[in-house]
PDB file of C-alpha atoms and ligand atoms in Angstrom:
ATOM      1  CA  MET A 242      82.511  88.330  57.550  1.00 59.00           C
ATOM      2  CA  GLY A 243      85.918  88.758  58.239  1.00 69.00           C
ATOM      3  CA  ILE A 244      88.556  86.255  59.910  1.00 78.00           C
ATOM      4  CA  ASP A 245      87.073  84.726  63.094  1.00 84.00           C
ATOM      5  CA  PHE A 246      89.915  84.690  65.441  1.00 86.00           C
ATOM      6  CA  HIS A 247      87.783  82.977  68.044  1.00 87.00           C
ATOM      7  CA  ASP A 248      87.028  79.829  65.665  1.00 85.00           C
ATOM      8  CA  ARG A 249      89.209  77.040  66.494  1.00 88.00           C
ATOM      9  CA  LYS A 250      89.753  76.004  63.080  1.00 84.00           C
ATOM     10  CA  ASN A 251      91.809  79.118  62.320  1.00 82.00           C
ATOM     11  CA  ARG A 252      94.220  78.652  65.356  1.00 86.00           C
ATOM     12  CA  ASN A 253      97.108  78.177  63.053  1.00 85.00           C
ATOM     13  CA  SER A 254      96.371  81.343  60.628  1.00 79.00           C
ATOM     14  CA  TYR A 255      99.206  83.136  62.082  1.00 82.00           C
ATOM     15  CA  THR A 256     101.643  80.524  63.024  1.00 81.00           C
ATOM     16  CA  THR A 257     103.332  79.784  59.487  1.00 77.00           C
ATOM     17  CA  ARG A 258     105.893  82.444  59.340  1.00 81.00           C
ATOM     18  CA  HIS A 259     109.137  83.367  60.963  1.00 88.00           C
ATOM     19  CA  ALA A 260     109.724  87.225  61.569  1.00 92.00           C
ATOM     20  CA  ASP A 261     111.796  88.726  58.882  1.00 93.00           C
ATOM     21  CA  ASP A 262     115.569  89.470  59.632  1.00 93.00           C
ATOM     22  CA  ALA A 263     114.941  93.017  58.842  1.00 93.00           C
ATOM     23  CA  TRP A 264     112.146  93.249  61.342  1.00 95.00           C
ATOM     24  CA  ILE A 265     114.285  91.889  64.087  1.00 96.00           C
ATOM     25  CA  LYS A 266     117.033  94.510  63.240  1.00 96.00           C
ATOM     26  CA  THR A 267     114.255  97.403  63.265  1.00 96.00           C
ATOM     27  CA  ILE A 268     113.134  96.632  66.526  1.00 96.00           C
ATOM     28  CA  ASP A 269     116.977  95.947  67.844  1.00 95.00           C
ATOM     29  CA  ARG A 270     117.570  99.534  66.567  1.00 96.00           C
ATOM     30  CA  LEU A 271     114.425 101.073  67.898  1.00 97.00           C
ATOM     31  CA  VAL A 272     114.622  99.467  71.504  1.00 97.00           C
ATOM     32  CA  PRO A 273     117.245  99.251  74.012  1.00 96.00           C
ATOM     33  CA  ILE A 274     116.840  95.502  73.987  1.00 95.00           C
ATOM     34  CA  GLU A 275     119.355  94.851  76.702  1.00 94.00           C
ATOM     35  CA  ARG A 276     117.856  96.911  79.315  1.00 94.00           C
ATOM     36  CA  ILE A 277     114.264  95.155  78.795  1.00 96.00           C
ATOM     37  CA  SER A 278     113.501  92.293  81.241  1.00 95.00           C
ATOM     38  CA  LEU A 279     109.754  91.853  80.454  1.00 97.00           C
ATOM     39  CA  ALA A 280     108.180  92.331  77.208  1.00 98.00           C
ATOM     40  CA  LEU A 281     104.763  92.007  76.124  1.00 98.00           C
ATOM     41  CA  ASP A 282     103.417  91.359  72.514  1.00 98.00           C
ATOM     42  CA  ILE A 283      99.680  92.420  72.589  1.00 98.00           C
ATOM     43  CA  GLY A 284      97.337  90.809  70.063  1.00 98.00           C
ATOM     44  CA  CYS A 285     100.125  88.338  69.369  1.00 97.00           C
ATOM     45  CA  GLY A 286      98.036  85.828  67.351  1.00 95.00           C
ATOM     46  CA  GLY A 287     100.131  82.374  66.674  1.00 95.00           C
ATOM     47  CA  GLY A 288     103.134  84.152  68.620  1.00 96.00           C
ATOM     48  CA  ILE A 289     105.538  84.692  65.496  1.00 96.00           C
ATOM     49  CA  TYR A 290     106.593  88.183  66.924  1.00 97.00           C
ATOM     50  CA  SER A 291     106.783  86.817  70.453  1.00 97.00           C
ATOM     51  CA  GLN A 292     108.894  84.307  69.728  1.00 96.00           C
ATOM     52  CA  ALA A 293     111.077  86.615  67.696  1.00 96.00           C
ATOM     53  CA  LEU A 294     111.362  88.974  70.434  1.00 97.00           C
ATOM     54  CA  ALA A 295     112.314  85.918  73.082  1.00 95.00           C
ATOM     55  CA  ASN A 296     114.999  85.013  70.459  1.00 94.00           C
ATOM     56  CA  LEU A 297     116.570  88.559  70.971  1.00 93.00           C
ATOM     57  CA  ASP A 298     117.014  86.949  74.561  1.00 82.00           C
ATOM     58  CA  ILE A 299     114.642  89.603  76.367  1.00 93.00           C
ATOM     59  CA  LYS A 300     114.367  87.551  80.084  1.00 94.00           C
ATOM     60  CA  GLU A 301     110.329  87.398  80.029  1.00 97.00           C
ATOM     61  CA  VAL A 302     108.044  87.495  77.016  1.00 97.00           C
ATOM     62  CA  ILE A 303     104.101  87.228  77.415  1.00 97.00           C
ATOM     63  CA  GLY A 304     101.953  87.277  74.530  1.00 98.00           C
ATOM     64  CA  ILE A 305      98.355  88.335  74.897  1.00 98.00           C
ATOM     65  CA  ASP A 306      95.251  87.737  72.561  1.00 98.00           C
ATOM     66  CA  TYR A 307      91.792  88.062  73.470  1.00 97.00           C
ATOM     67  CA  SER A 308      91.284  84.665  71.464  1.00 96.00           C
ATOM     68  CA  GLU A 309      91.761  81.161  72.988  1.00 95.00           C
ATOM     69  CA  ALA A 310      91.865  79.588  69.354  1.00 95.00           C
ATOM     70  CA  MET A 311      95.024  81.998  68.813  1.00 94.00           C
ATOM     71  CA  LEU A 312      96.426  81.056  71.994  1.00 97.00           C
ATOM     72  CA  GLU A 313      96.158  77.475  71.300  1.00 95.00           C
ATOM     73  CA  GLY A 314      98.013  77.707  67.874  1.00 94.00           C
ATOM     74  CA  ALA A 315     100.630  80.273  69.682  1.00 95.00           C
ATOM     75  CA  ARG A 316     101.196  77.619  72.840  1.00 96.00           C
ATOM     76  CA  GLU A 317     101.917  75.005  70.335  1.00 95.00           C
ATOM     77  CA  ASN A 318     103.750  77.235  67.763  1.00 93.00           C
ATOM     78  CA  CYS A 319     106.292  78.168  70.767  1.00 92.00           C
ATOM     79  CA  ARG A 320     106.265  74.953  72.808  1.00 93.00           C
ATOM     80  CA  GLU A 321     110.312  75.220  73.008  1.00 93.00           C
ATOM     81  CA  TYR A 322     110.714  78.493  74.230  1.00 94.00           C
ATOM     82  CA  SER A 323     111.070  78.739  78.250  1.00 94.00           C
ATOM     83  CA  ASN A 324     111.184  82.581  78.253  1.00 96.00           C
ATOM     84  CA  LEU A 325     107.839  82.744  76.631  1.00 97.00           C
ATOM     85  CA  THR A 326     104.467  82.133  77.875  1.00 97.00           C
ATOM     86  CA  PHE A 327     100.870  83.468  76.573  1.00 98.00           C
ATOM     87  CA  ARG A 328      98.056  84.833  78.447  1.00 97.00           C
ATOM     88  CA  LYS A 329      94.058  85.491  77.734  1.00 98.00           C
ATOM     89  CA  GLY A 330      93.679  89.241  77.758  1.00 97.00           C
ATOM     90  CA  ASP A 331      91.761  92.222  75.712  1.00 98.00           C
ATOM     91  CA  ALA A 332      93.916  94.960  74.482  1.00 98.00           C
ATOM     92  CA  LEU A 333      91.953  97.412  76.085  1.00 98.00           C
ATOM     93  CA  ASN A 334      92.001  95.844  79.652  1.00 96.00           C
ATOM     94  CA  THR A 335      94.722  93.495  79.784  1.00 96.00           C
ATOM     95  CA  ARG A 336      94.147  93.018  83.783  1.00 93.00           C
ATOM     96  CA  LEU A 337      98.120  93.282  84.088  1.00 95.00           C
ATOM     97  CA  LYS A 338      99.710  95.227  87.098  1.00 96.00           C
ATOM     98  CA  SER A 339     100.509  98.944  86.314  1.00 98.00           C
ATOM     99  CA  LYS A 340     104.057  99.821  85.270  1.00 98.00           C
ATOM    100  CA  GLN A 341     105.246  96.182  84.706  1.00 95.00           C
ATOM    101  CA  CYS A 342     107.129  96.068  81.512  1.00 97.00           C
ATOM    102  CA  GLY A 343     109.590  97.703  79.675  1.00 98.00           C
ATOM    103  CA  PHE A 344     108.381  96.874  76.295  1.00 98.00           C
ATOM    104  CA  VAL A 345     105.011  96.390  74.885  1.00 98.00           C
ATOM    105  CA  LEU A 346     104.561  95.378  71.118  1.00 98.00           C
ATOM    106  CA  GLU A 347     101.348  95.639  69.067  1.00 98.00           C
ATOM    107  CA  ARG A 348     101.966  94.425  65.477  1.00 98.00           C
ATOM    108  CA  ALA A 349      98.944  94.207  63.181  1.00 96.00           C
ATOM    109  CA  LEU A 350      96.543  94.838  65.800  1.00 97.00           C
ATOM    110  CA  ILE A 351      95.336  97.964  65.915  1.00 97.00           C
ATOM    111  CA  HIS A 352      93.246  97.977  62.324  1.00 95.00           C
ATOM    112  CA  HIS A 353      90.963  95.488  64.840  1.00 95.00           C
ATOM    113  CA  ILE A 354      90.513  98.105  67.213  1.00 96.00           C
ATOM    114  CA  THR A 355      87.936 101.117  67.179  1.00 96.00           C
ATOM    115  CA  ASP A 356      88.750 102.823  70.132  1.00 97.00           C
ATOM    116  CA  LEU A 357      92.528 103.194  69.913  1.00 98.00           C
ATOM    117  CA  ASP A 358      92.728 105.836  72.591  1.00 98.00           C
ATOM    118  CA  ALA A 359      91.842 103.285  75.082  1.00 98.00           C
ATOM    119  CA  CYS A 360      93.936 100.679  73.687  1.00 98.00           C
ATOM    120  CA  PHE A 361      97.044 103.435  74.090  1.00 98.00           C
ATOM    121  CA  GLN A 362      95.931 104.136  77.198  1.00 98.00           C
ATOM    122  CA  GLU A 363      96.027 100.748  78.442  1.00 98.00           C
ATOM    123  CA  ALA A 364      99.646  99.867  77.077  1.00 98.00           C
ATOM    124  CA  HIS A 365     100.485 103.445  78.952  1.00 98.00           C
ATOM    125  CA  ARG A 366      99.228 101.948  82.229  1.00 98.00           C
ATOM    126  CA  ILE A 367     101.057  98.795  82.021  1.00 98.00           C
ATOM    127  CA  LEU A 368     104.498 100.328  80.766  1.00 98.00           C
ATOM    128  CA  GLU A 369     107.010 101.308  83.119  1.00 98.00           C
ATOM    129  CA  PRO A 370     108.079 104.854  83.157  1.00 98.00           C
ATOM    130  CA  ASN A 371     110.761 105.215  80.198  1.00 97.00           C
ATOM    131  CA  GLY A 372     109.032 101.961  78.465  1.00 98.00           C
ATOM    132  CA  TYR A 373     108.919 101.711  74.942  1.00 98.00           C
ATOM    133  CA  PHE A 374     105.775 100.957  72.809  1.00 98.00           C
ATOM    134  CA  ILE A 375     106.223  99.827  69.307  1.00 98.00           C
ATOM    135  CA  VAL A 376     103.081  99.758  67.289  1.00 98.00           C
ATOM    136  CA  GLN A 377     103.349  98.556  63.549  1.00 98.00           C
ATOM    137  CA  ASP A 378     100.193  98.581  61.236  1.00 97.00           C
ATOM    138  CA  ARG A 379      99.508  99.359  57.858  1.00 96.00           C
ATOM    139  CA  THR A 380      97.850 102.534  57.228  1.00 97.00           C
ATOM    140  CA  PRO A 381      95.763 103.353  53.971  1.00 95.00           C
ATOM    141  CA  GLU A 382      98.549 104.695  51.880  1.00 95.00           C
ATOM    142  CA  ASP A 383     100.530 101.336  52.547  1.00 96.00           C
ATOM    143  CA  CYS A 384      97.936  99.318  51.650  1.00 93.00           C
ATOM    144  CA  PHE A 385      96.665 100.778  48.431  1.00 93.00           C
ATOM    145  CA  LEU A 386     100.214 100.936  47.112  1.00 94.00           C
ATOM    146  CA  PRO A 387      99.904  99.171  43.495  1.00 92.00           C
ATOM    147  CA  GLY A 388     100.367  95.259  42.809  1.00 91.00           C
ATOM    148  CA  SER A 389     103.401  93.993  41.773  1.00 89.00           C
ATOM    149  CA  GLU A 390     105.510  90.660  42.283  1.00 87.00           C
ATOM    150  CA  ASN A 391     106.804  92.140  45.484  1.00 89.00           C
ATOM    151  CA  HIS A 392     103.355  93.647  46.505  1.00 92.00           C
ATOM    152  CA  ILE A 393     100.859  90.965  46.003  1.00 93.00           C
ATOM    153  CA  ARG A 394      98.465  92.589  48.198  1.00 90.00           C
ATOM    154  CA  GLY A 395      98.111  95.414  45.959  1.00 91.00           C
ATOM    155  CA  TYR A 396      96.464  93.062  43.289  1.00 92.00           C
ATOM    156  CA  PHE A 397      93.378  92.422  45.726  1.00 90.00           C
ATOM    157  CA  PHE A 398      92.116  95.874  45.469  1.00 89.00           C
ATOM    158  CA  ASP A 399      92.367  96.052  41.457  1.00 82.00           C
ATOM    159  CA  LEU A 400      89.519  93.292  41.172  1.00 86.00           C
ATOM    160  CA  PHE A 401      87.484  94.204  44.101  1.00 90.00           C
ATOM    161  CA  PRO A 402      86.967  97.852  45.188  1.00 87.00           C
ATOM    162  CA  ARG A 403      84.685  96.963  47.936  1.00 89.00           C
ATOM    163  CA  LEU A 404      87.635  95.646  49.613  1.00 90.00           C
ATOM    164  CA  LYS A 405      89.169  98.851  49.175  1.00 91.00           C
ATOM    165  CA  GLU A 406      86.444 100.465  50.909  1.00 90.00           C
ATOM    166  CA  LYS A 407      86.355  97.716  53.775  1.00 87.00           C
ATOM    167  CA  GLU A 408      90.356  98.331  54.078  1.00 89.00           C
ATOM    168  CA  ARG A 409      89.756 102.235  53.992  1.00 92.00           C
ATOM    169  CA  MET A 410      87.029 102.104  56.927  1.00 91.00           C
ATOM    170  CA  ARG A 411      89.649  99.966  59.379  1.00 90.00           C
ATOM    171  CA  ARG A 412      92.865 101.437  58.677  1.00 95.00           C
ATOM    172  CA  HIS A 413      93.849 104.498  61.127  1.00 97.00           C
ATOM    173  CA  SER A 414      95.771 107.017  59.577  1.00 97.00           C
ATOM    174  CA  SER A 415      99.348 108.097  60.752  1.00 97.00           C
ATOM    175  CA  GLN A 416      98.405 111.057  61.908  1.00 97.00           C
ATOM    176  CA  LYS A 417      95.406 109.790  64.220  1.00 98.00           C
ATOM    177  CA  VAL A 418      97.859 107.161  65.449  1.00 98.00           C
ATOM    178  CA  THR A 419     100.227 109.907  66.423  1.00 98.00           C
ATOM    179  CA  LYS A 420      97.555 111.872  67.756  1.00 98.00           C
ATOM    180  CA  SER A 421      96.359 109.058  69.794  1.00 98.00           C
ATOM    181  CA  LEU A 422      99.650 108.201  71.170  1.00 98.00           C
ATOM    182  CA  LYS A 423     100.520 111.894  72.340  1.00 98.00           C
ATOM    183  CA  ASP A 424      96.891 111.988  73.870  1.00 98.00           C
ATOM    184  CA  ALA A 425      97.886 108.840  75.956  1.00 98.00           C
ATOM    185  CA  GLY A 426     101.034 110.344  77.377  1.00 98.00           C
ATOM    186  CA  PHE A 427     103.666 108.817  75.298  1.00 98.00           C
ATOM    187  CA  HIS A 428     106.528 111.155  74.021  1.00 98.00           C
ATOM    188  CA  SER A 429     109.696 110.847  71.682  1.00 98.00           C
ATOM    189  CA  ILE A 430     107.315 109.544  68.791  1.00 98.00           C
ATOM    190  CA  GLU A 431     109.130 108.427  65.774  1.00 98.00           C
ATOM    191  CA  VAL A 432     107.283 107.156  62.562  1.00 98.00           C
ATOM    192  CA  LEU A 433     109.023 105.273  60.070  1.00 97.00           C
ATOM    193  CA  SER A 434     107.891 103.186  56.757  1.00 97.00           C
ATOM    194  CA  PHE A 435     109.268  99.852  56.635  1.00 94.00           C
ATOM    195  CA  TRP A 436     109.354  97.149  53.758  1.00 96.00           C
ATOM    196  CA  GLU A 437     108.915  93.484  55.552  1.00 94.00           C
ATOM    197  CA  THR A 438     109.256  90.423  53.589  1.00 93.00           C
ATOM    198  CA  ARG A 439     106.234  88.213  54.229  1.00 89.00           C
ATOM    199  CA  SER A 440     107.068  84.849  52.534  1.00 88.00           C
ATOM    200  CA  LYS A 441     109.588  83.712  49.799  1.00 91.00           C
ATOM    201  CA  TYR A 442     108.278  81.405  47.268  1.00 92.00           C
ATOM    202  CA  PRO A 443     110.484  79.382  44.860  1.00 92.00           C
ATOM    203  CA  ALA A 444     107.693  79.922  42.148  1.00 90.00           C
ATOM    204  CA  LYS A 445     104.607  81.243  41.836  1.00 91.00           C
ATOM    205  CA  GLU A 446     102.256  78.155  42.541  1.00 91.00           C
ATOM    206  CA  PRO A 447     102.944  78.121  46.327  1.00 92.00           C
ATOM    207  CA  LEU A 448     102.152  81.833  46.466  1.00 93.00           C
ATOM    208  CA  LEU A 449      98.873  81.084  44.823  1.00 94.00           C
ATOM    209  CA  GLU A 450      98.259  78.015  47.174  1.00 93.00           C
ATOM    210  CA  ASP A 451      98.811  80.215  50.060  1.00 90.00           C
ATOM    211  CA  ILE A 452      96.301  82.673  48.678  1.00 93.00           C
ATOM    212  CA  ARG A 453      93.907  79.827  48.128  1.00 93.00           C
ATOM    213  CA  LYS A 454      94.082  78.987  51.779  1.00 88.00           C
ATOM    214  CA  ARG A 455      93.573  82.666  52.712  1.00 84.00           C
ATOM    215  CA  THR A 456      96.859  81.939  55.055  1.00 78.00           C
ATOM    216  CA  GLY A 457      97.488  85.120  57.469  1.00 72.00           C
ATOM    217  CA  ARG A 458      95.418  87.631  55.535  1.00 77.00           C
ATOM    218  CA  SER A 459      92.382  88.487  57.281  1.00 79.00           C
ATOM    219  CA  ILE A 460      90.817  90.654  54.328  1.00 85.00           C
ATOM    220  CA  LEU A 461      90.481  87.483  51.798  1.00 89.00           C
ATOM    221  CA  HIS A 462      87.876  86.287  54.301  1.00 88.00           C
ATOM    222  CA  GLU A 463      85.818  89.105  52.878  1.00 89.00           C
ATOM    223  CA  LEU A 464      85.475  87.030  49.410  1.00 92.00           C
ATOM    224  CA  ASN A 465      83.340  84.012  48.656  1.00 92.00           C
ATOM    225  CA  ASP A 466      85.070  80.944  46.835  1.00 93.00           C
ATOM    226  CA  ASP A 467      84.221  82.326  43.366  1.00 95.00           C
ATOM    227  CA  GLU A 468      85.620  85.804  44.037  1.00 94.00           C
ATOM    228  CA  LEU A 469      88.803  84.164  45.389  1.00 94.00           C
ATOM    229  CA  ALA A 470      89.217  81.909  42.451  1.00 95.00           C
ATOM    230  CA  LEU A 471      89.013  85.074  40.243  1.00 94.00           C
ATOM    231  CA  LEU A 472      91.679  86.480  42.353  1.00 94.00           C
ATOM    232  CA  ILE A 473      93.929  83.971  42.100  1.00 94.00           C
ATOM    233  CA  LYS A 474      93.443  83.994  38.220  1.00 94.00           C
ATOM    234  CA  HIS A 475      94.281  87.757  37.995  1.00 93.00           C
ATOM    235  CA  ILE A 476      97.541  87.257  40.195  1.00 93.00           C
ATOM    236  CA  ASP A 477      98.596  84.356  38.121  1.00 92.00           C
ATOM    237  CA  HIS A 478      97.828  86.774  34.802  1.00 92.00           C
ATOM    238  CA  SER A 479      99.685  89.524  36.622  1.00 91.00           C
ATOM    239  CA  LEU A 480     103.036  87.846  37.402  1.00 89.00           C
ATOM    240  CA  PRO A 481     105.877  86.420  35.366  1.00 81.00           C
ATOM    241  CA  SER A 482     105.869  82.510  35.056  1.00 77.00           C
ATOM    242  CA  ASN A 483     108.165  80.487  37.233  1.00 77.00           C
ATOM    243  CA  SER A 484     110.601  83.196  38.604  1.00 86.00           C
ATOM    244  CA  PRO A 485     110.790  83.158  42.484  1.00 91.00           C
ATOM    245  CA  ILE A 486     108.635  85.669  44.332  1.00 93.00           C
ATOM    246  CA  THR A 487     109.492  87.642  47.562  1.00 93.00           C
ATOM    247  CA  GLU A 488     106.502  88.998  48.882  1.00 93.00           C
ATOM    248  CA  LYS A 489     106.776  92.398  50.977  1.00 94.00           C
ATOM    249  CA  ASP A 490     104.175  94.743  52.640  1.00 93.00           C
ATOM    250  CA  ARG A 491     104.720  98.332  53.687  1.00 96.00           C
ATOM    251  CA  TRP A 492     103.992  99.055  56.878  1.00 97.00           C
ATOM    252  CA  THR A 493     104.517 102.124  59.391  1.00 98.00           C
ATOM    253  CA  ILE A 494     105.745 101.703  62.748  1.00 98.00           C
ATOM    254  CA  TRP A 495     105.183 104.071  65.251  1.00 98.00           C
ATOM    255  CA  LYS A 496     107.804 104.189  68.182  1.00 98.00           C
ATOM    256  CA  ALA A 497     106.995 105.722  71.463  1.00 98.00           C
ATOM    257  CA  VAL A 498     108.248 106.388  74.981  1.00 98.00           C
ATOM    258  CA  LYS A 499     106.389 106.389  78.142  1.00 98.00           C
TER     259      LYS A 499
HETATM  260  C1  LIG B 246      96.276  90.044  62.375  1.00 51.54           C
HETATM  261  S1  LIG B 246      96.423  89.099  63.689  1.00 51.54           S
HETATM  262  C2  LIG B 246      98.296  89.461  64.279  1.00 51.54           C
HETATM  263  C3  LIG B 246      98.836  88.637  65.145  1.00 51.54           C
HETATM  264  C4  LIG B 246     100.280  88.947  65.270  1.00 51.54           C
HETATM  265  N1  LIG B 246     100.277  90.205  66.193  1.00 51.54           N
HETATM  266  C5  LIG B 246     101.173  89.202  64.189  1.00 51.54           C
HETATM  267  O1  LIG B 246     101.503  90.457  63.810  1.00 51.54           O
HETATM  268  O2  LIG B 246     101.372  87.810  63.596  1.00 51.54           O
HETATM  269  C6  LIG B 246      95.499  90.098  65.057  1.00 51.54           C
HETATM  270  C7  LIG B 246      95.484  89.405  66.538  1.00 51.54           C
HETATM  271  O3  LIG B 246      95.000  90.310  67.306  1.00 51.54           O
HETATM  272  C8  LIG B 246      93.799  89.845  68.165  1.00 51.54           C
HETATM  273  N2  LIG B 246      92.962  90.665  68.588  1.00 51.54           N
HETATM  274  C9  LIG B 246      91.951  91.579  67.847  1.00 51.54           C
HETATM  275  N3  LIG B 246      91.473  92.203  68.541  1.00 51.54           N
HETATM  276  C10 LIG B 246      92.155  92.410  70.094  1.00 51.54           C
HETATM  277  C11 LIG B 246      91.824  92.738  71.196  1.00 51.54           C
HETATM  278  N4  LIG B 246      90.945  93.791  71.619  1.00 51.54           N
HETATM  279  N5  LIG B 246      92.713  92.342  72.474  1.00 51.54           N
HETATM  280  C12 LIG B 246      93.537  91.483  72.378  1.00 51.54           C
HETATM  281  N6  LIG B 246      93.665  90.759  71.115  1.00 51.54           N
HETATM  282  C13 LIG B 246      93.052  91.090  69.857  1.00 51.54           C
HETATM  283  C14 LIG B 246      93.237  88.621  67.229  1.00 51.54           C
HETATM  284  O4  LIG B 246      92.711  87.621  67.968  1.00 51.54           O
HETATM  285  C15 LIG B 246      94.442  87.958  66.459  1.00 51.54           C
HETATM  286  O5  LIG B 246      95.090  87.031  66.810  1.00 51.54           O
END
């Protein structure tokens, strides 16, 4: 199953949040933003992170996605931005000119990509010499940290071991990503672990409602409605009642230079 990125009814699945301040600071520290005139956000979804880049005052930001439905949600979500546009394109073959941008971001994209080498070769092709490439995704180690009131996704695997198998199949190891970056011609590769706040909830119920709607969590589309109800019950029992919840995910960020 999985989420169908091309179904119009999912067009707002990745529009409902804003990038965490810690994410913006991390990108600002890793990439010399003041020197970038064109940035590409490939696999941009609803444009949450394209928007964050546009807010960093990069002259021009283009969000690229292979799904018309996602692009529709992104355009609606970012309609007030004059330095941000969206275009249809595949991460493996963007059809963009070679050496045309100073920064490429691929966030939460590569677990949907089987041919990592082709994906990174394409990013290398469109970057200017000395251009910056940021890949952000969750490795199996990031995903399988135990559930807690901060790491809600950990609970998903407690109840449904088959989700763990599915997750293990699609997540790339850090070693594999690093090798693929080197093979594509990137240098100065840095790898860091990063906890990103996903959402803050005033209490448990709004979190459970978000899970009920499967908002922005593609792995939950693997569960049928009864299984989802069971998961919600499990999380409800595991969390203290009525305290505010800050949900975080642990990610790995790979920075590389062309
Ligand atoms: C999990 S969402 C992440 C969206 C956004 N980057 C974020 O972090 O909120 C993955 C996105 O990648 C897009 N995608 C998946 N495979 C792609 C490909 N081969 N080329 C371009 N986009 C792709 C999907 O349509 C979806 O919008």
